[in-house]
Coordinates of C-alpha atoms in Angstrom, one line a residue:
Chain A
X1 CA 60.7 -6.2 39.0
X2 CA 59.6 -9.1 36.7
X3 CA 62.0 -11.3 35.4
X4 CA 61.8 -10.4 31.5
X5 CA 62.8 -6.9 33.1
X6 CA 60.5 -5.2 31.7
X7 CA 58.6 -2.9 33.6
X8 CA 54.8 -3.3 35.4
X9 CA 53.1 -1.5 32.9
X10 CA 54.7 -3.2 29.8
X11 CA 53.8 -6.0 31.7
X12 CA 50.5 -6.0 32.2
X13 CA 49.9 -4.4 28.9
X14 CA 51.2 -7.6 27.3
X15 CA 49.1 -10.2 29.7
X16 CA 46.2 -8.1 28.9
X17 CA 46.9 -8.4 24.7
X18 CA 47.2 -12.1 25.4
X19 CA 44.2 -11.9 26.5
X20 CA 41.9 -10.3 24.3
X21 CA 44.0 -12.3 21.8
X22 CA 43.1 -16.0 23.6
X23 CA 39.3 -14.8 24.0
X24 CA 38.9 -12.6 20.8
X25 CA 36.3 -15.1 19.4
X26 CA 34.2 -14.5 22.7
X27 CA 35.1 -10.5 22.3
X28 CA 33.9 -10.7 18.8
X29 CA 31.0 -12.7 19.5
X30 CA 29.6 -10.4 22.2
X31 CA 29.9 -7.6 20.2
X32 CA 28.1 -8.6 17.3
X33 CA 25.3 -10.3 19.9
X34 CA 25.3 -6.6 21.1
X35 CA 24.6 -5.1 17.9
X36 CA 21.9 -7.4 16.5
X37 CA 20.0 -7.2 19.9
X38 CA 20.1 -3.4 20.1
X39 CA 19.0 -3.2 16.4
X40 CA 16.4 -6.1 17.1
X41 CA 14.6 -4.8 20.1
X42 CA 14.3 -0.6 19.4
X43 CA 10.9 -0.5 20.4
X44 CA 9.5 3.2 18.1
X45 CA 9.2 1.7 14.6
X46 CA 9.5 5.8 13.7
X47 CA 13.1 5.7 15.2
X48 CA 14.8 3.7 13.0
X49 CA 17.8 4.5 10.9
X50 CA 17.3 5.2 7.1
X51 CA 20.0 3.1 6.0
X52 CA 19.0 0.3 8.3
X53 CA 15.3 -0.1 6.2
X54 CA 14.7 -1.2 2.2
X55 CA 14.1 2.8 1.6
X56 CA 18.2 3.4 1.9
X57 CA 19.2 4.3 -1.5
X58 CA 21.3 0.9 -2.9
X59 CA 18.3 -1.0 -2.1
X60 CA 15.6 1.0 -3.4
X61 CA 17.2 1.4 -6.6
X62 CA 17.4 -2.5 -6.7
X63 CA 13.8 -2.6 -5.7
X64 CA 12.5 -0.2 -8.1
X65 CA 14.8 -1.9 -10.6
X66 CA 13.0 -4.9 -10.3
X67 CA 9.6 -3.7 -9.8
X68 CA 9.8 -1.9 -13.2
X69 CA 9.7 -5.4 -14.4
X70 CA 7.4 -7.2 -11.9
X71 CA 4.5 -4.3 -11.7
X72 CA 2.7 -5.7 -14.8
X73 CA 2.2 -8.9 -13.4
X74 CA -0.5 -8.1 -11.6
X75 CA -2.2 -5.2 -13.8
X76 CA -5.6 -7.3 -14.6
X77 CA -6.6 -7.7 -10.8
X78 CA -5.5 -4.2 -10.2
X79 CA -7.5 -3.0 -13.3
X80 CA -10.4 -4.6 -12.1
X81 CA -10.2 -2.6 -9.1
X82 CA -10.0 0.5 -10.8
X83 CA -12.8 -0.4 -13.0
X84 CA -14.7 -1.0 -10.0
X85 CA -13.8 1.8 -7.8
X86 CA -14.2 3.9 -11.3
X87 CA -18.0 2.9 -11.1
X88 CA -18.6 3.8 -7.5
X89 CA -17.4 7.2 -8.1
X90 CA -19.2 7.7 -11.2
X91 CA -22.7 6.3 -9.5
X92 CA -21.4 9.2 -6.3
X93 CA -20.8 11.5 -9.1
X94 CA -24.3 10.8 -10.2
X95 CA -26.2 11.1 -6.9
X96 CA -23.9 14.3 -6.3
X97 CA -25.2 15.8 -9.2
X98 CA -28.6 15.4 -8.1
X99 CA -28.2 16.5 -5.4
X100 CA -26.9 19.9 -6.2
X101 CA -29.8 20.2 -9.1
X102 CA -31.9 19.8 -6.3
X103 CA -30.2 23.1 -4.2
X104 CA -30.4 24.9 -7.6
X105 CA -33.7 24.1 -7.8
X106 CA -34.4 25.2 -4.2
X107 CA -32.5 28.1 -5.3
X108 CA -30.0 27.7 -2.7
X109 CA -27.1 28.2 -5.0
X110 CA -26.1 31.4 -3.9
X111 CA -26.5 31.0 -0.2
X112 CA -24.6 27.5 -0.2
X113 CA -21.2 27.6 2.2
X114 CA -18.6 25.7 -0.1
X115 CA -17.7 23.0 1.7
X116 CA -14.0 22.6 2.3
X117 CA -13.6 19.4 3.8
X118 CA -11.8 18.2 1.1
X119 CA -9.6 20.2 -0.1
X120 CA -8.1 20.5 2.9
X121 CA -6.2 16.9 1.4
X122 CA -3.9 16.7 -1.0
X123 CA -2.8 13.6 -2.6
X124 CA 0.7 12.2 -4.1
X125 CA 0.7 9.1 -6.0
X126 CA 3.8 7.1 -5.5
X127 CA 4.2 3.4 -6.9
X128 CA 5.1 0.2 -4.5
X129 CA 8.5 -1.1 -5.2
X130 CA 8.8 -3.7 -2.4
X131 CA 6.0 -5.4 -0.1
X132 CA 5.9 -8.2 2.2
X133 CA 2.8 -9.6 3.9
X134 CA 4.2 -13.0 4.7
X135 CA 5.9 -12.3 8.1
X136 CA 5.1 -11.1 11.7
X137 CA 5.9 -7.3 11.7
X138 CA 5.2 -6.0 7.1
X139 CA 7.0 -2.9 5.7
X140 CA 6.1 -1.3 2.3
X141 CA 9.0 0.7 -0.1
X142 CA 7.0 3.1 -2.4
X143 CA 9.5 5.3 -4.7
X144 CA 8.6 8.5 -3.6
X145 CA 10.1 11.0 -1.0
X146 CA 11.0 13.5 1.1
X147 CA 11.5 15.6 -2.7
X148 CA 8.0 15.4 -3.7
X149 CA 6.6 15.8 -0.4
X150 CA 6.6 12.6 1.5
X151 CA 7.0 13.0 5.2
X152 CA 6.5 10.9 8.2
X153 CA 3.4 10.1 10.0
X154 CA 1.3 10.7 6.6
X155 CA -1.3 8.2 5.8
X156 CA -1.3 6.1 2.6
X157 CA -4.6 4.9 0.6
X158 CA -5.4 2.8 -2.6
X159 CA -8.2 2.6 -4.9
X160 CA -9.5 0.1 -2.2
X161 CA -9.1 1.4 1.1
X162 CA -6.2 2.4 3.6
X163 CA -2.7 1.2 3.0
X164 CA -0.4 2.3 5.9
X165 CA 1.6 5.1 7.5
X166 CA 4.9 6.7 6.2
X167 CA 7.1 6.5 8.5
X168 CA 11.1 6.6 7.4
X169 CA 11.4 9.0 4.3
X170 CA 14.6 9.3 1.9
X171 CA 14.9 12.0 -0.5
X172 CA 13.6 9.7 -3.7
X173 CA 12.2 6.9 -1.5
X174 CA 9.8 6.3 1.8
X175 CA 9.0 3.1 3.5
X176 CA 5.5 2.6 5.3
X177 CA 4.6 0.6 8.1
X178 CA 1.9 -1.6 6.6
X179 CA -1.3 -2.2 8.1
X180 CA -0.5 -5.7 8.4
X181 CA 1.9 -4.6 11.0
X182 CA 0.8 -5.0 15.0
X183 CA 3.0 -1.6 15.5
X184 CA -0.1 0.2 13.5
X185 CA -3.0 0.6 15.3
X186 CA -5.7 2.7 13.2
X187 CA -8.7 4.6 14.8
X188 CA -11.6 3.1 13.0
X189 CA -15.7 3.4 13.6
X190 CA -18.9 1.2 12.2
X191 CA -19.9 3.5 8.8
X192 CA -22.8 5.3 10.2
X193 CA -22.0 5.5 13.8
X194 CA -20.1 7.2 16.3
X195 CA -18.3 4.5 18.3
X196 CA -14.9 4.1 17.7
X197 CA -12.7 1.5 17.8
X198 CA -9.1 0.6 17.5
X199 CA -7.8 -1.8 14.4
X200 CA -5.1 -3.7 14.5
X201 CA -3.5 -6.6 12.6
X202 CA -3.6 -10.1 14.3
X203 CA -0.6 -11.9 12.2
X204 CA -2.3 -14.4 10.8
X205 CA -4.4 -13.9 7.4
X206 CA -3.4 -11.0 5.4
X207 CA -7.0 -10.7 4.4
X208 CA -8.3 -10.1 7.6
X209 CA -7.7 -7.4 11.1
X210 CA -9.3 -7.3 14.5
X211 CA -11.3 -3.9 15.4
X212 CA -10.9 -3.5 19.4
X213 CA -11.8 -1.8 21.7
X214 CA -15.2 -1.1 20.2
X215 CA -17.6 0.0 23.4
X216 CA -20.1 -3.0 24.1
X217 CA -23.3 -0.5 23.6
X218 CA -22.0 -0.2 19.8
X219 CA -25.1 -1.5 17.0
X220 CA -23.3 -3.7 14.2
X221 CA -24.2 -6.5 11.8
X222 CA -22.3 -8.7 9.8
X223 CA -21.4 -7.1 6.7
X224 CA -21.0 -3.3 7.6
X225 CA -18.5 -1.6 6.6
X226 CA -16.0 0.3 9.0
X227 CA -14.2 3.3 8.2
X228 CA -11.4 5.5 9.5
X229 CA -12.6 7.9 12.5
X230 CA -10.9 10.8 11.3
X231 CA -9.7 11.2 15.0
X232 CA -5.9 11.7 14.3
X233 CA -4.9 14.1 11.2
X234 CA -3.1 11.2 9.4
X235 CA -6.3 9.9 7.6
X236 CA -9.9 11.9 6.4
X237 CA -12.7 10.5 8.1
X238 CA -14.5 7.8 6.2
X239 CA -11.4 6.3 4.8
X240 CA -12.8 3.0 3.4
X241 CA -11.2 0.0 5.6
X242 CA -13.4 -3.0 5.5
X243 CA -16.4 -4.9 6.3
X244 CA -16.9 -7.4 9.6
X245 CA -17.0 -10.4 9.5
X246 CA -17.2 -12.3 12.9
X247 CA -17.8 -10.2 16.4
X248 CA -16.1 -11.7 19.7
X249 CA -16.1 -10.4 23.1
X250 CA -13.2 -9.2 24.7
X251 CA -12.1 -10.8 27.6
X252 CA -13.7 -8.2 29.9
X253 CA -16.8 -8.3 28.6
X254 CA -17.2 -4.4 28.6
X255 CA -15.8 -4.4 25.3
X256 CA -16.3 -5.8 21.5
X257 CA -13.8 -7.2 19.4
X258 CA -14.9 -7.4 15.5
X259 CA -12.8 -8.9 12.8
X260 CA -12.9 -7.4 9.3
X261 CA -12.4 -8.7 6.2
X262 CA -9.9 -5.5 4.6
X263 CA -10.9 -3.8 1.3
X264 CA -7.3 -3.2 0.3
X265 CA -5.6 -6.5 -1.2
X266 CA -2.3 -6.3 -0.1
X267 CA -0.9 -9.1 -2.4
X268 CA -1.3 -6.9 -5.8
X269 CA -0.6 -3.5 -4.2
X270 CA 0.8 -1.5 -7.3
X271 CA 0.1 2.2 -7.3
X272 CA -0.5 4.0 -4.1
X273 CA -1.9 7.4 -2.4
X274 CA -0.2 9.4 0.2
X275 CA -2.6 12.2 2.0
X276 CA -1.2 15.5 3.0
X277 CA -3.1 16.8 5.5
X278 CA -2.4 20.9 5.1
X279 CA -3.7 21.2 8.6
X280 CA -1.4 19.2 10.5
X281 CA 0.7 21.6 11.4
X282 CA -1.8 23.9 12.5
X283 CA -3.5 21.4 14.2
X284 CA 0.1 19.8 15.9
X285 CA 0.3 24.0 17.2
X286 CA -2.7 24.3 18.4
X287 CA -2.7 20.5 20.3
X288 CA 0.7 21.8 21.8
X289 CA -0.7 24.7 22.9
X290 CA -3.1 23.2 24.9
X291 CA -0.5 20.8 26.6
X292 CA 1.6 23.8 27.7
X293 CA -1.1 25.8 29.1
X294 CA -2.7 22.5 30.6
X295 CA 0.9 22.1 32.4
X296 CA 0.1 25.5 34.5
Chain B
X1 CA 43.2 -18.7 -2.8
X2 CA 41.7 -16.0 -4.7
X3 CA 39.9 -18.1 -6.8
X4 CA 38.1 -19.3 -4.3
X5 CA 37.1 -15.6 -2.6
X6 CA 35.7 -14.8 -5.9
X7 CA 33.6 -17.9 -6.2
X8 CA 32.5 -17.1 -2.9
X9 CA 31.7 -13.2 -3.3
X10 CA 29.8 -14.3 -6.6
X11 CA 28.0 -17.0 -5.1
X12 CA 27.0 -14.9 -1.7
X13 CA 25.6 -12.0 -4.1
X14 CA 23.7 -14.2 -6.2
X15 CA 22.0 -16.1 -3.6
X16 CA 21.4 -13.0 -1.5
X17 CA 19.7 -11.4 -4.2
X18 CA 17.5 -14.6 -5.3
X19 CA 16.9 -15.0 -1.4
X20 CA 15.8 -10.6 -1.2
X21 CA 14.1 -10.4 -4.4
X22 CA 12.2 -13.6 -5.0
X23 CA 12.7 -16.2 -2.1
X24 CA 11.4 -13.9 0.8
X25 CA 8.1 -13.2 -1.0
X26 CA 7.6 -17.2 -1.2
X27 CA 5.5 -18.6 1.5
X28 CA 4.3 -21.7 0.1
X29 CA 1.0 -23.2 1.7
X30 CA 1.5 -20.6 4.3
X31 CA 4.0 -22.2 6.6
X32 CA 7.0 -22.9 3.7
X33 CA 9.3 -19.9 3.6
X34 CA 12.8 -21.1 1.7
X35 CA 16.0 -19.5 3.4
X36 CA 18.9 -20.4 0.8
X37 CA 21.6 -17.5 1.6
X38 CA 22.4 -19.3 4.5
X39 CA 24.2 -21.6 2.5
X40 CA 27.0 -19.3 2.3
X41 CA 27.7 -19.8 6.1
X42 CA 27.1 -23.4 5.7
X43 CA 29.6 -23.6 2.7
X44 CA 32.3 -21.6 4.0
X45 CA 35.9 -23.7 4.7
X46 CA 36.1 -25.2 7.6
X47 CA 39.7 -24.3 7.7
X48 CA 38.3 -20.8 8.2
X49 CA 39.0 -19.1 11.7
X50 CA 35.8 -18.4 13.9
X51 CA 36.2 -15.1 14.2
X52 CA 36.2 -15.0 10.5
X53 CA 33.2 -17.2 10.0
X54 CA 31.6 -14.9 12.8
X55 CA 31.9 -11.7 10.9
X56 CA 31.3 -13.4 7.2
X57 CA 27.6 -14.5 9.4
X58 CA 26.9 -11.3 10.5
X59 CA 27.3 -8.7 7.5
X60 CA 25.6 -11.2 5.5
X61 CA 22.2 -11.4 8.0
X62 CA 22.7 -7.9 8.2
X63 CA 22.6 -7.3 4.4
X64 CA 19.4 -9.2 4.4
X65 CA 17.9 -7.9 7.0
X66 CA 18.0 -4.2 5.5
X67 CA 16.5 -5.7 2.3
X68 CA 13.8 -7.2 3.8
X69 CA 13.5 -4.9 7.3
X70 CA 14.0 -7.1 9.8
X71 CA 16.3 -5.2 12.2
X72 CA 19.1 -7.4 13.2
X73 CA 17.1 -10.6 13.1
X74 CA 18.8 -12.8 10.3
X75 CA 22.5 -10.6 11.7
X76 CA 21.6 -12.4 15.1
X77 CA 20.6 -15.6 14.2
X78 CA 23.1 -15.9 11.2
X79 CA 26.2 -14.9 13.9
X80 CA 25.0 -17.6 16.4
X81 CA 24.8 -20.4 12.9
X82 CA 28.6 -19.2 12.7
X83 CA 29.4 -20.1 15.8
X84 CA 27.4 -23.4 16.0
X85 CA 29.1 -24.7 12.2
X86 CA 32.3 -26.4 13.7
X87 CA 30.5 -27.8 16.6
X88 CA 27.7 -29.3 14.4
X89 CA 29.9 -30.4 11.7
X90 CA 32.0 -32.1 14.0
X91 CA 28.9 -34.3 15.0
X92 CA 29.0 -36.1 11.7
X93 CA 32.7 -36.2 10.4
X94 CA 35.5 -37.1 12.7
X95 CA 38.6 -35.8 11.7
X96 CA 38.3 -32.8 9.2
X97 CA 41.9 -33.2 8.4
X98 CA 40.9 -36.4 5.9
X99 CA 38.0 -34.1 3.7
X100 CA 39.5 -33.5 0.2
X101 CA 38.6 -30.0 0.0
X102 CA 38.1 -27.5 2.7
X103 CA 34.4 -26.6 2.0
X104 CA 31.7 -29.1 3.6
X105 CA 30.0 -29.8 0.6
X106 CA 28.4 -33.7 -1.1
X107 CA 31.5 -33.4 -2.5
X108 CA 33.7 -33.6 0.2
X109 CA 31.6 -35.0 3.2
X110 CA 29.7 -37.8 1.2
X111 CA 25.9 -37.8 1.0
X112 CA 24.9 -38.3 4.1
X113 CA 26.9 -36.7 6.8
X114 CA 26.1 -33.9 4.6
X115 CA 22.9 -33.7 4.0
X116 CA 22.7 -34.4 8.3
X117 CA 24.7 -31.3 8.7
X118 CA 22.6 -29.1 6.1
X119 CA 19.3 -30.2 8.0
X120 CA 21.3 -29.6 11.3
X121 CA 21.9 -25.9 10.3
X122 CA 19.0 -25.2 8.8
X123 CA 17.5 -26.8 11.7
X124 CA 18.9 -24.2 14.0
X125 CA 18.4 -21.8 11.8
X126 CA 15.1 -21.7 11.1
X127 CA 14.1 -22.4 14.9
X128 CA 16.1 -19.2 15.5
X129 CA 14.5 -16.9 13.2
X130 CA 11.3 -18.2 13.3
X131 CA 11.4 -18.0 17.5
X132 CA 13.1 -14.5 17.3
X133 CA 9.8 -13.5 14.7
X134 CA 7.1 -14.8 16.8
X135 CA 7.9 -12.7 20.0
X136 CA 4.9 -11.1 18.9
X137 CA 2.3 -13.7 18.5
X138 CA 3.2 -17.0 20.3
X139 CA 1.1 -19.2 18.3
X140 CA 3.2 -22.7 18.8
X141 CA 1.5 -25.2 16.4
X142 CA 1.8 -22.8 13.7
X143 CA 5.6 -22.3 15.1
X144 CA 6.3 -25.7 14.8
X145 CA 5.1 -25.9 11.1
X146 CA 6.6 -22.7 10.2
X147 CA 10.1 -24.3 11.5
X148 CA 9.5 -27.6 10.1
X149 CA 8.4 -27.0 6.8
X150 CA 10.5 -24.1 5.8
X151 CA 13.5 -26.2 7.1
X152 CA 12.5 -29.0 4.3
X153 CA 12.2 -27.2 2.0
X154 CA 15.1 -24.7 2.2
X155 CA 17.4 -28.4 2.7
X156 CA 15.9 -29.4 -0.5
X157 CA 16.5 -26.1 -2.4
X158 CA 20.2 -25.6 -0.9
X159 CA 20.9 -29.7 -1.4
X160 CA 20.1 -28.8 -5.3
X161 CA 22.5 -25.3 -5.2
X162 CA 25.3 -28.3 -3.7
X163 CA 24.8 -30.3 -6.6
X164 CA 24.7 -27.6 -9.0
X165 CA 27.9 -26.1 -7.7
X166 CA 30.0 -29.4 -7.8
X167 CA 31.7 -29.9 -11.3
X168 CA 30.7 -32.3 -13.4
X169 CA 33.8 -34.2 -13.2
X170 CA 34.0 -34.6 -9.5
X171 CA 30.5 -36.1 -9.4
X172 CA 31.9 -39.5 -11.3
X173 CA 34.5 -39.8 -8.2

């Protein structure tokens, strides 16, 4: 027996207080090294928490707050783009037009298979409330979500080309993973052409991506413009994305590496579109179908 | 007492919001990026307990980093700036027992031991995050500028908040 007379247990309880209460600053220290780290290095971008990200609900309401005030800062570059893009459709709409006189004329009307490519999209506009392109890994807020149909994995567009991917989704808000993000990696092709390639962000100009991955036998010039593939069912085919700039060879020589000078100017980004695809379910069935026949 | 964990709630909120909603869109010449909120950590008392300081660190990176979706980055680096503040403070002032207030401030530590422990911080700081960011791409000129600018010019934006802060009548001391 120990000579306070209290028993073993007591005993050892009491060192064992003394202690944690001699090292609590180490205790405490671990801990929090413990958190930070685990939060820091969770690898899937799509698996973090909602209230961990700017779309949890006190910051996007200070965010959108703000951005009431800041969005018409920036409303004569992003008009100019409209303009713009409003003349490129009108000019399609044009040549369009044509070219359906021309089936009436050929009297093909009535014979012609509607095409429905398109409608197979459906787009919501949401507006940006918070956007970084300054660091290493950017996140957009836009102040839509899960309510008017925002879910994860959806592509996002602007009047000038591809924007990002949804990938955390509150009920009023959604954040995107940027394309100035290296977790993003886009399936992209030369317009024209079937080679495809894979884009991702380098970290360094904001302006600018690197298309890899683009098989050597591929035909390009400086100037052309590269689209999305339309491989995955997050963006249409032909998704505007930019035009190349500078070609490289990748270090095994078997492959090109192009970087491209993006349409979408990242610094005003105001008003954004997110694509429904109403296939991708059907499409997710019928890919998991094939995997669980394949595994027979 | 009380008065002084208002001044402090006040000041945090005020300085995390000018560092969430204007400061972290700020890259100036593309390698200055001003961190200010971390003069909260650098102002608390040094009377403070460590455990205290440690906590104080790490709600505050963490609040930052769910504005600006960094994922534990400024709550890691902000935690290990708790821990370093006695240590580094007691580089440039020998006995803390002599300072006329508890905060390390121009006030209190003179000009220059504090503006050498502000750089100190930031210093470590900025080395932190800016190490912690570039896991990615290890690009180490553009690391070195990154660190060595923002560092400049967050010590000249947080030596101005010091001087601000200080009332009038203490300055003519």
């Amino acid at each position: 027996m120990a000579k306070t007379g209290l028993p073993y247990n007591r005993l050892y309880m009491r060192e064992l207080l003394k202690f944690f209460i001699k090292y609590s600053s180490w205790l405490v220290f671990t801990v929090y090294m413990v958190v930070s780290c685990v939060l820091l290095f969770t690898s899937n971008p799509y698996q973090h928490h909602l209230y961990l990200t700017s779309a949890n609900a006190v910051s996007a309401s200070v965010y959108s707050a703000v951005s009431n005030v800041t969005s018409y800062f920036s409303l004569r570059d992003i008009n100019e783009d409209l303009q713009r893009r409003n003349a490129d459709l009108e000019l399609e709409v044009y040549k369009l037009k044509n070219v359906i006189r021309d089936y009436h004329e050929k009297e093909y009307a009535d014979s012609m298979v509607v095409d429905s490519a398109l409608s197979r999209y459906h787009f919501i506009i949401a507006h940006v409330i918070n956007n970084s392109i300054n660091r290493s890994h950017n996140y957009i807020t836009i102040g839509k979500g899960s309510l008017d149909g925002i879910e994860p994995e959806m592509g996002v567009v602007d009047q000038n080309g591809v924007v990002g991917i949804v990938n955390v989704t509150g009920p009023h808000t959604a954040r995107l993973i940027s394309l100035l993000n290296p977790h993003l990696r886009l399936s992209c092709k030369v317009k024209g052409q079937d080679h495809v390639g894979s884009l991702a962000w380098d970290g360094r100009d904001p302006g600018e991506a690197i298309l890899e991955e683009l098989p050597r036998h591929a035909v390009f010039h400086k100037g052309d413009t590269i689209v999305t593939s339309g491989f995955s069912s997050v963006f249409p085919e032909g998704v505007l994305v930019g035009t190349v700039v500078d070609a490289e060879k990748e270090h095994d020589d078997n492959f090109f590496a192009l970087r491209v000078k993006l349409f979408t100017d990242f610094s005003t980004l105001s008003t954004v579109r997110v694509i429904r695809d109403k296939m991708k379910d059907e499409l997710r069935e019928v890919e998991q179908d094939i995997e669980v026949k394949s595994t027979f | 007492m009380s008065k002084t964990v208002i001044q402090f709630t006040i000041l945090t909120i005020l300085l995390v919001m000018a560092q969430v909603l204007v400061l972290n869109h700020i890259c100036l010449f593309n390698v200055a990026v001003p961190m200010v909120f971390i003069y909260i950590i650098i102002r608390l008392p040094i009377t403070l307990g460590a455990n205290w300081a440690m906590t104080v660190g790490f709600i505050l990176g963490l609040v930052v980093d769910i504005f600006s979706d960094t994922y534990g980055m400024n709550a890691l680096a902000c935690t290990i700036l708790a821990v370093l503040r006695r240590p580094v403070l007691h580089l440039y002032v020998s006995r803390e027992e002599e300072l006329p207030r508890p905060e390390p401030s121009i006030y209190s530590l003179g000009t220059t031991a504090c503006l050498k422990y502000l750089l100190t911080m930031t210093l470590v700081y900025c080395t932190l995050i800016f190490l912690i960011e570039s896991f990615t791409f290890f690009n180490p000129l553009r690391l070195v500028l990154l660190i060595v600018c923002s560092t400049l010019l967050s010590v000249l934006l947080m030596a101005g908040i010091d001087s601000l802060l200080t009332p009038r009548s203490e300055k003519r001391l």
